[in-house]
Amino acid sequence: MKVIQVAGFLGSGKTTAIVALAKKLSGDYGKKVAVIVNEIGDVPVDAKVAEQFGLKVAELGGGCLCCELLISLAETLVALAREFAPDLVLIEPTGVALPEQVREGVRLGGGRVPIEAGPVVVMFDALDREDQLSENSIGRFVRRQLGGADIVAINKVDAVEERRVRDCEAGVREAAPGARVMRVSAVRGDGIAELARVLVGEGEEGEEGEEGEGGRGAGKG
Amino acid sequence: MRGADHANGHSSTHPEWAGPHGHDELPHAAEDLNINGYGVALRLIHGSAAGVSAASIKEMAGELVAEIAEECLRSGARAVGHIKSYLRADGGYIKADIVSVKRGAQVSGEITGPVRDARLAINSILVGLEGDEIARATLEVAGKIFGARGFSVTVEKGEEV
């Protein structure tokens, strides 16, 4: 069971990307996919959206996955492995979680069932470059999220000019120098096939515009 | 609006953090962001048997998240984090969300036929506004928008987060 974290700040497009990725991974690669969604609060919206598309969804509400729910995450991974046996688990943390802290829950789960820690994808909102890479508290936080990424998916590239996408790429590469940087439009599906291919471990060699080989966390844990 | 329940819930501060990581780092680098939220599940029942058209419901869904955002900003929020809603009725679903007033609401999903009875989940996450203010804005706006179109609005589950 391979576990892939799809993190990112509030509104960066995590749920949309996860739905698109899950469809691609199950449809094109025949993977059995489950999704773990952690939202701030006990009234889920993202989980309902994911369920709407027929995905197997486990909800973790009422706290943040990176601290209060760390043990719950580990237990959920164990339960999914035993009861559903997915090939892939996509984890959507809250927008205020840090990737390295969620990795800890994955590691804890891996002590009880066989888990392959896949890459951490961090979604970056191309429409919000100024705030997300600013020097204010949001910018500092987003840079920490980016610093935990193996892959940064610059999202909503369909809605901005090429120059702006390049600005995003430059800022992201500075914040996440070891990460592979990709362009996607989750809502349109652009770039999702390529991202899915990377996540299942195909086409790792010689990709144009890519940095790194699966990143700092891939395969570890 | 009936049955509002502002229970205690989650905020992004953790003063007593001990942590599983074996070091002193705070659990959230987000701690200084002052991000709070409010989640609520509502039941909407229209006063007439005919209900409201699917097109109107879709319009209301977008209006809902946009007006919650504006009300929270008027109340002192520093920024919109992410306000999202999911409305489910017999004929389908509507999802609406907003991350910036300037960019406006995004609405997707479809409902076939008029809506008389629906369930609506709202999750409002704001930067720089306390949870009770977010709860007030969320409930007031939902009550105003759906109440004005003839729906009774009942809180089924609500938590300040």
Coordinates of C-alpha atoms in Angstrom, one line a residue:
Chain A
M1 CA 0.0 0.0 0.0
K2 CA 1.6 3.2 -1.2
V3 CA 0.7 6.4 0.7
I4 CA 0.8 9.7 -1.1
Q5 CA 0.2 13.0 0.7
V6 CA -1.5 15.8 -1.3
A7 CA -0.9 18.9 0.8
G8 CA -1.1 22.6 0.2
F9 CA -2.5 25.8 1.7
L10 CA -6.2 26.6 2.0
G11 CA -7.9 26.8 -1.4
S12 CA -4.9 25.6 -3.4
G13 CA -7.0 22.9 -5.0
K14 CA -6.2 19.7 -3.0
T15 CA -9.6 18.1 -3.2
T16 CA -10.0 18.8 -6.9
A17 CA -6.6 17.4 -7.6
I18 CA -7.2 14.3 -5.5
V19 CA -10.5 13.6 -7.3
A20 CA -8.8 14.0 -10.7
L21 CA -5.8 11.9 -9.7
A22 CA -7.9 9.1 -8.2
K23 CA -9.9 8.9 -11.4
K24 CA -6.7 8.7 -13.4
L25 CA -5.0 6.2 -11.1
S26 CA -7.9 3.9 -11.0
G27 CA -9.0 4.3 -14.6
D28 CA -5.7 4.3 -16.5
Y29 CA -3.5 2.2 -14.1
G30 CA -6.2 -0.1 -12.5
K31 CA -5.2 1.0 -9.0
K32 CA -7.5 0.5 -6.1
V33 CA -7.5 4.0 -4.5
A34 CA -8.6 5.2 -1.1
V35 CA -8.6 8.8 0.2
I36 CA -8.1 10.1 3.7
V37 CA -9.5 13.6 4.2
N38 CA -8.8 15.7 7.2
E39 CA -10.7 18.9 7.5
I40 CA -10.8 21.6 10.1
G41 CA -13.9 20.8 12.0
D42 CA -16.4 18.1 12.3
V43 CA -18.6 19.0 9.3
P44 CA -16.9 17.7 6.2
V45 CA -17.3 19.3 2.8
D46 CA -14.2 17.9 1.0
A47 CA -15.0 14.4 2.0
K48 CA -18.5 14.7 0.6
V49 CA -17.2 16.0 -2.7
A50 CA -14.7 13.1 -3.0
E51 CA -17.5 10.6 -2.1
Q52 CA -19.6 12.2 -4.8
F53 CA -17.2 10.8 -7.3
G54 CA -17.4 7.3 -6.0
L55 CA -14.2 7.3 -4.0
K56 CA -13.5 5.3 -0.9
V57 CA -13.1 8.0 1.7
A58 CA -12.1 7.9 5.3
E59 CA -12.8 11.1 7.2
L60 CA -10.6 12.5 10.0
G61 CA -12.4 15.5 11.5
G62 CA -12.3 17.5 14.6
G63 CA -8.6 18.5 14.6
C64 CA -5.5 18.8 12.6
L65 CA -4.0 15.6 11.2
C66 CA -0.5 16.8 11.9
C67 CA -0.8 16.7 15.7
E68 CA -4.1 15.8 17.5
L69 CA -5.0 13.2 14.9
L70 CA -1.6 11.7 14.2
I71 CA -2.5 8.4 16.0
S72 CA -5.9 8.4 14.3
L73 CA -4.2 8.7 10.9
A74 CA -2.0 5.7 11.7
E75 CA -5.0 3.7 12.8
T76 CA -7.0 4.7 9.8
L77 CA -4.1 3.6 7.5
V78 CA -4.0 0.2 9.3
A79 CA -7.8 -0.2 9.1
L80 CA -7.8 0.7 5.4
A81 CA -5.0 -1.8 4.7
R82 CA -6.8 -4.6 6.5
E83 CA -10.4 -3.9 5.4
F84 CA -10.1 -2.3 1.9
A85 CA -6.5 -3.2 0.8
P86 CA -6.0 -0.3 -1.5
D87 CA -3.0 -0.1 -3.8
L88 CA -2.8 3.7 -3.2
V89 CA -3.9 6.0 -0.4
L90 CA -4.2 9.7 -1.1
I91 CA -4.1 11.8 2.1
E92 CA -5.5 15.3 2.0
P93 CA -4.4 17.1 5.2
T94 CA -5.9 20.5 6.2
G95 CA -4.5 23.6 4.6
V96 CA -2.7 24.4 7.8
A97 CA -0.8 21.1 8.2
L98 CA 2.9 20.7 7.5
P99 CA 3.9 17.7 5.3
E100 CA 6.7 16.5 7.6
Q101 CA 4.3 16.2 10.5
V102 CA 1.8 14.1 8.5
R103 CA 4.7 11.9 7.4
E104 CA 5.0 10.9 11.1
G105 CA 1.5 9.4 11.1
V106 CA 2.3 7.5 8.0
R107 CA 5.5 6.2 9.6
L108 CA 3.5 5.1 12.7
G109 CA 1.0 3.2 10.5
G110 CA 3.9 1.6 8.7
G111 CA 5.0 0.0 11.9
R112 CA 1.8 -2.2 11.8
V113 CA 1.1 -2.9 8.2
P114 CA 3.3 -2.7 5.1
I115 CA 3.3 0.8 3.9
E116 CA 5.4 2.4 1.1
A117 CA 5.7 6.1 1.8
G118 CA 5.2 7.7 -1.6
P119 CA 6.0 11.3 -2.6
V120 CA 4.5 14.3 -0.9
V121 CA 2.8 16.6 -3.4
V122 CA 2.2 20.2 -2.4
M123 CA -0.3 22.1 -4.4
F124 CA 0.5 25.8 -5.1
D125 CA -2.1 28.3 -6.2
A126 CA -0.8 30.2 -9.2
L127 CA -3.5 32.8 -8.7
D128 CA -2.2 33.6 -5.2
R129 CA 1.5 33.9 -5.8
E130 CA 2.0 37.2 -4.1
D131 CA 0.4 36.2 -0.8
Q132 CA 1.7 32.7 -0.7
L133 CA 5.3 33.7 -1.3
S134 CA 5.2 36.9 0.6
E135 CA 7.2 37.8 3.7
N136 CA 4.1 37.8 5.9
S137 CA 3.0 34.9 8.1
I138 CA 1.1 33.2 5.4
G139 CA 4.1 33.4 3.1
R140 CA 6.4 32.0 5.7
F141 CA 4.0 29.1 6.4
V142 CA 3.5 28.3 2.7
R143 CA 7.3 28.2 2.2
R144 CA 7.5 25.7 5.0
Q145 CA 4.9 23.5 3.3
L146 CA 6.7 23.8 0.0
G147 CA 9.9 22.9 1.8
G148 CA 8.4 19.5 2.7
A149 CA 7.4 18.7 -0.8
D150 CA 8.8 16.1 -3.1
I151 CA 6.7 17.4 -5.9
V152 CA 5.2 20.9 -6.1
A153 CA 2.1 21.0 -8.4
I154 CA 1.6 24.6 -9.5
N155 CA -2.2 24.6 -9.9
K156 CA -4.7 26.8 -11.8
V157 CA -2.1 27.4 -14.6
D158 CA -5.0 27.7 -17.0
A159 CA -6.2 30.9 -15.3
V160 CA -2.9 32.8 -15.4
E161 CA -0.5 34.1 -18.1
E162 CA 2.7 32.2 -18.9
R163 CA 4.8 34.9 -17.3
R164 CA 3.0 34.5 -14.1
V165 CA 3.5 30.7 -14.1
R166 CA 7.2 31.2 -14.6
D167 CA 7.2 33.6 -11.7
C168 CA 5.5 30.9 -9.6
E169 CA 8.0 28.4 -10.7
A170 CA 11.0 30.6 -9.8
G171 CA 9.5 31.3 -6.4
V172 CA 8.6 27.7 -5.7
R173 CA 12.1 26.5 -6.8
E174 CA 13.6 28.9 -4.3
A175 CA 11.4 27.6 -1.5
A176 CA 11.6 24.0 -2.5
P177 CA 15.0 23.5 -4.2
G178 CA 14.9 19.7 -4.1
A179 CA 11.4 19.3 -5.4
R180 CA 10.1 18.4 -8.8
V181 CA 8.0 21.2 -10.1
M182 CA 5.0 20.5 -12.3
R183 CA 2.2 22.5 -13.8
V184 CA -1.4 21.4 -13.5
S185 CA -4.9 22.6 -13.8
A186 CA -6.8 20.2 -11.6
V187 CA -10.2 21.5 -12.6
R188 CA -9.5 21.0 -16.3
G189 CA -7.4 17.9 -15.8
D190 CA -4.3 19.4 -17.5
G191 CA -1.1 17.9 -16.2
I192 CA -2.9 15.3 -14.1
A193 CA -1.9 12.4 -16.3
E194 CA 1.8 13.3 -16.0
L195 CA 1.5 13.8 -12.2
A196 CA -0.3 10.4 -11.9
R197 CA 2.4 8.8 -14.0
V198 CA 5.1 10.2 -11.6
L199 CA 3.1 9.0 -8.6
V200 CA 2.9 5.5 -9.7
G201 CA 6.6 5.5 -10.4
E202 CA 6.6 5.5 -14.2
G203 CA 8.7 7.8 -16.4
E204 CA 11.1 8.8 -13.7
E205 CA 14.0 9.2 -16.1
G206 CA 14.9 12.2 -18.2
E207 CA 11.7 14.2 -17.8
E208 CA 12.1 17.7 -19.2
G209 CA 11.8 20.5 -16.7
E210 CA 11.9 18.2 -13.7
E211 CA 14.1 18.4 -10.7
G212 CA 15.1 15.4 -8.6
E213 CA 14.2 11.8 -8.8
G214 CA 11.1 11.3 -6.8
G215 CA 12.3 13.7 -4.1
R216 CA 13.5 13.6 -0.6
G217 CA 10.8 11.5 0.9
A218 CA 9.8 9.1 -1.8
G219 CA 10.1 5.5 -0.9
K220 CA 11.2 6.3 2.7
G221 CA 9.4 5.8 5.9
Chain B
M1 CA -32.8 29.9 12.5
R2 CA -33.3 27.1 15.0
G3 CA -31.0 24.9 17.0
A4 CA -27.7 26.8 16.7
D5 CA -25.0 25.0 18.6
H6 CA -21.7 26.8 19.0
A7 CA -19.7 24.0 20.6
N8 CA -16.1 24.4 21.4
G9 CA -13.8 23.2 18.7
H10 CA -10.5 23.5 17.0
S11 CA -8.3 26.5 16.6
S12 CA -4.8 26.6 15.3
T13 CA -3.1 27.2 18.7
H14 CA -1.7 24.5 20.8
P15 CA -0.3 25.9 24.1
E16 CA 0.3 22.6 25.7
W17 CA 1.9 20.8 22.9
A18 CA 4.3 18.1 23.9
G19 CA 4.3 16.4 20.5
P20 CA 5.4 13.0 19.1
H21 CA 8.4 14.4 17.4
G22 CA 10.8 14.6 20.2
H23 CA 11.8 18.2 19.8
D24 CA 10.5 21.6 20.7
E25 CA 9.1 22.7 17.4
L26 CA 5.5 23.9 17.4
P27 CA 3.1 21.5 15.8
H28 CA 1.8 24.2 13.4
A29 CA 4.0 26.7 11.8
A30 CA 0.5 28.1 11.2
E31 CA 0.3 29.1 14.8
D32 CA 0.8 32.7 14.2
L33 CA -1.6 32.8 11.3
N34 CA -4.7 33.0 13.5
I35 CA -6.7 30.8 11.2
N36 CA -10.1 29.8 12.6
G37 CA -13.2 28.2 11.2
Y38 CA -16.7 27.2 11.6
G39 CA -18.4 24.1 10.2
V40 CA -22.2 23.6 10.1
A41 CA -24.7 21.1 8.6
L42 CA -28.0 22.7 7.8
R43 CA -31.4 21.3 6.7
L44 CA -33.3 23.4 4.2
I45 CA -37.0 22.8 3.6
H46 CA -39.0 25.0 1.3
G47 CA -42.4 26.3 2.3
S48 CA -44.1 25.4 -0.9
A49 CA -44.5 22.0 -2.5
A50 CA -43.1 23.4 -5.8
G51 CA -39.7 24.2 -4.3
V52 CA -37.1 26.3 -6.0
S53 CA -35.6 25.8 -9.4
A54 CA -32.2 24.1 -9.7
A55 CA -30.8 27.3 -11.4
S56 CA -31.8 29.4 -8.4
I57 CA -30.2 27.0 -6.0
K58 CA -27.0 27.1 -7.9
E59 CA -27.1 30.9 -7.8
M60 CA -27.8 30.8 -4.1
A61 CA -24.9 28.5 -3.4
G62 CA -22.4 30.9 -5.0
E63 CA -24.1 33.9 -3.3
L64 CA -23.8 32.1 0.0
V65 CA -20.0 31.6 0.1
A66 CA -19.4 35.1 -1.4
E67 CA -21.6 36.8 1.2
I68 CA -20.1 34.9 4.1
A69 CA -16.6 36.0 2.8
E70 CA -17.7 39.6 2.6
E71 CA -19.4 39.6 6.0
C72 CA -16.3 38.1 7.6
L73 CA -14.1 40.7 6.0
R74 CA -16.5 43.4 7.2
S75 CA -16.2 41.9 10.7
G76 CA -12.4 42.2 10.7
A77 CA -11.1 39.1 9.0
R78 CA -7.6 39.7 7.5
A79 CA -8.2 37.4 4.6
V80 CA -10.5 34.6 3.3
G81 CA -8.9 31.3 3.9
H82 CA -11.4 29.0 2.2
I83 CA -15.1 29.0 2.4
K84 CA -16.8 26.0 0.9
S85 CA -20.2 24.5 0.8
Y86 CA -21.8 21.3 -0.4
L87 CA -25.6 21.1 -1.0
R88 CA -27.2 17.7 -1.6
A89 CA -30.8 17.2 -2.7
D90 CA -32.6 14.3 -4.4
G91 CA -31.7 15.6 -7.9
G92 CA -28.0 16.0 -7.3
Y93 CA -25.4 18.2 -5.6
I94 CA -24.0 21.7 -5.8
K95 CA -20.5 22.6 -4.5
A96 CA -19.5 26.2 -4.1
D97 CA -16.3 27.7 -2.7
I98 CA -14.4 30.9 -2.5
V99 CA -10.8 31.8 -1.7
S100 CA -10.9 35.5 -2.5
V101 CA -13.7 38.0 -2.9
K102 CA -11.9 39.5 -5.9
R103 CA -11.8 36.1 -7.7
G104 CA -15.4 35.3 -6.7
A105 CA -17.2 32.0 -6.0
Q106 CA -16.6 28.8 -8.0
V107 CA -19.8 26.7 -8.3
S108 CA -20.0 23.2 -9.8
G109 CA -22.2 20.2 -9.7
E110 CA -25.7 19.7 -11.1
I111 CA -29.2 19.3 -9.7
T112 CA -32.1 18.1 -11.9
G113 CA -35.5 19.4 -11.0
P114 CA -36.7 21.8 -8.4
V115 CA -35.5 21.5 -4.8
R116 CA -37.7 21.5 -1.8
D117 CA -35.6 19.6 0.8
A118 CA -31.9 19.7 0.9
R119 CA -28.9 19.3 3.2
L120 CA -26.2 21.9 3.2
A121 CA -22.7 21.6 4.7
I122 CA -20.7 24.8 5.1
N123 CA -17.1 25.1 6.2
S124 CA -15.9 28.7 6.7
I125 CA -12.2 29.1 7.3
L126 CA -10.9 32.7 7.7
V127 CA -7.6 34.4 8.6
G128 CA -7.6 36.8 11.5
L129 CA -11.2 36.4 12.7
E130 CA -12.3 34.5 15.8
G131 CA -14.4 31.4 15.5
D132 CA -17.5 32.8 17.1
E133 CA -17.6 35.7 14.7
I134 CA -17.2 33.3 11.8
A135 CA -20.1 31.2 13.2
R136 CA -22.3 34.3 13.5
A137 CA -21.5 35.4 9.9
T138 CA -22.0 31.9 8.5
L139 CA -25.3 31.3 10.2
E140 CA -26.7 34.8 9.5
V141 CA -25.8 34.8 5.8
A142 CA -27.2 31.3 5.3
G143 CA -30.4 32.2 7.1
K144 CA -30.8 35.4 5.1
I145 CA -30.1 33.9 1.7
F146 CA -32.2 30.8 2.0
G147 CA -34.8 32.3 4.3
A148 CA -35.5 35.1 1.8
R149 CA -36.3 32.4 -0.8
G150 CA -38.8 30.6 1.4
F151 CA -36.6 28.0 3.0
S152 CA -36.7 27.1 6.7
V153 CA -33.1 26.7 7.9
T154 CA -32.3 24.3 10.7
V155 CA -28.9 23.6 12.2
E156 CA -28.4 19.8 12.3
K157 CA -24.8 19.9 13.4
G158 CA -22.6 22.9 14.1
E159 CA -19.2 23.3 15.6
E160 CA -16.9 26.2 16.0
V161 CA -13.6 25.0 14.7

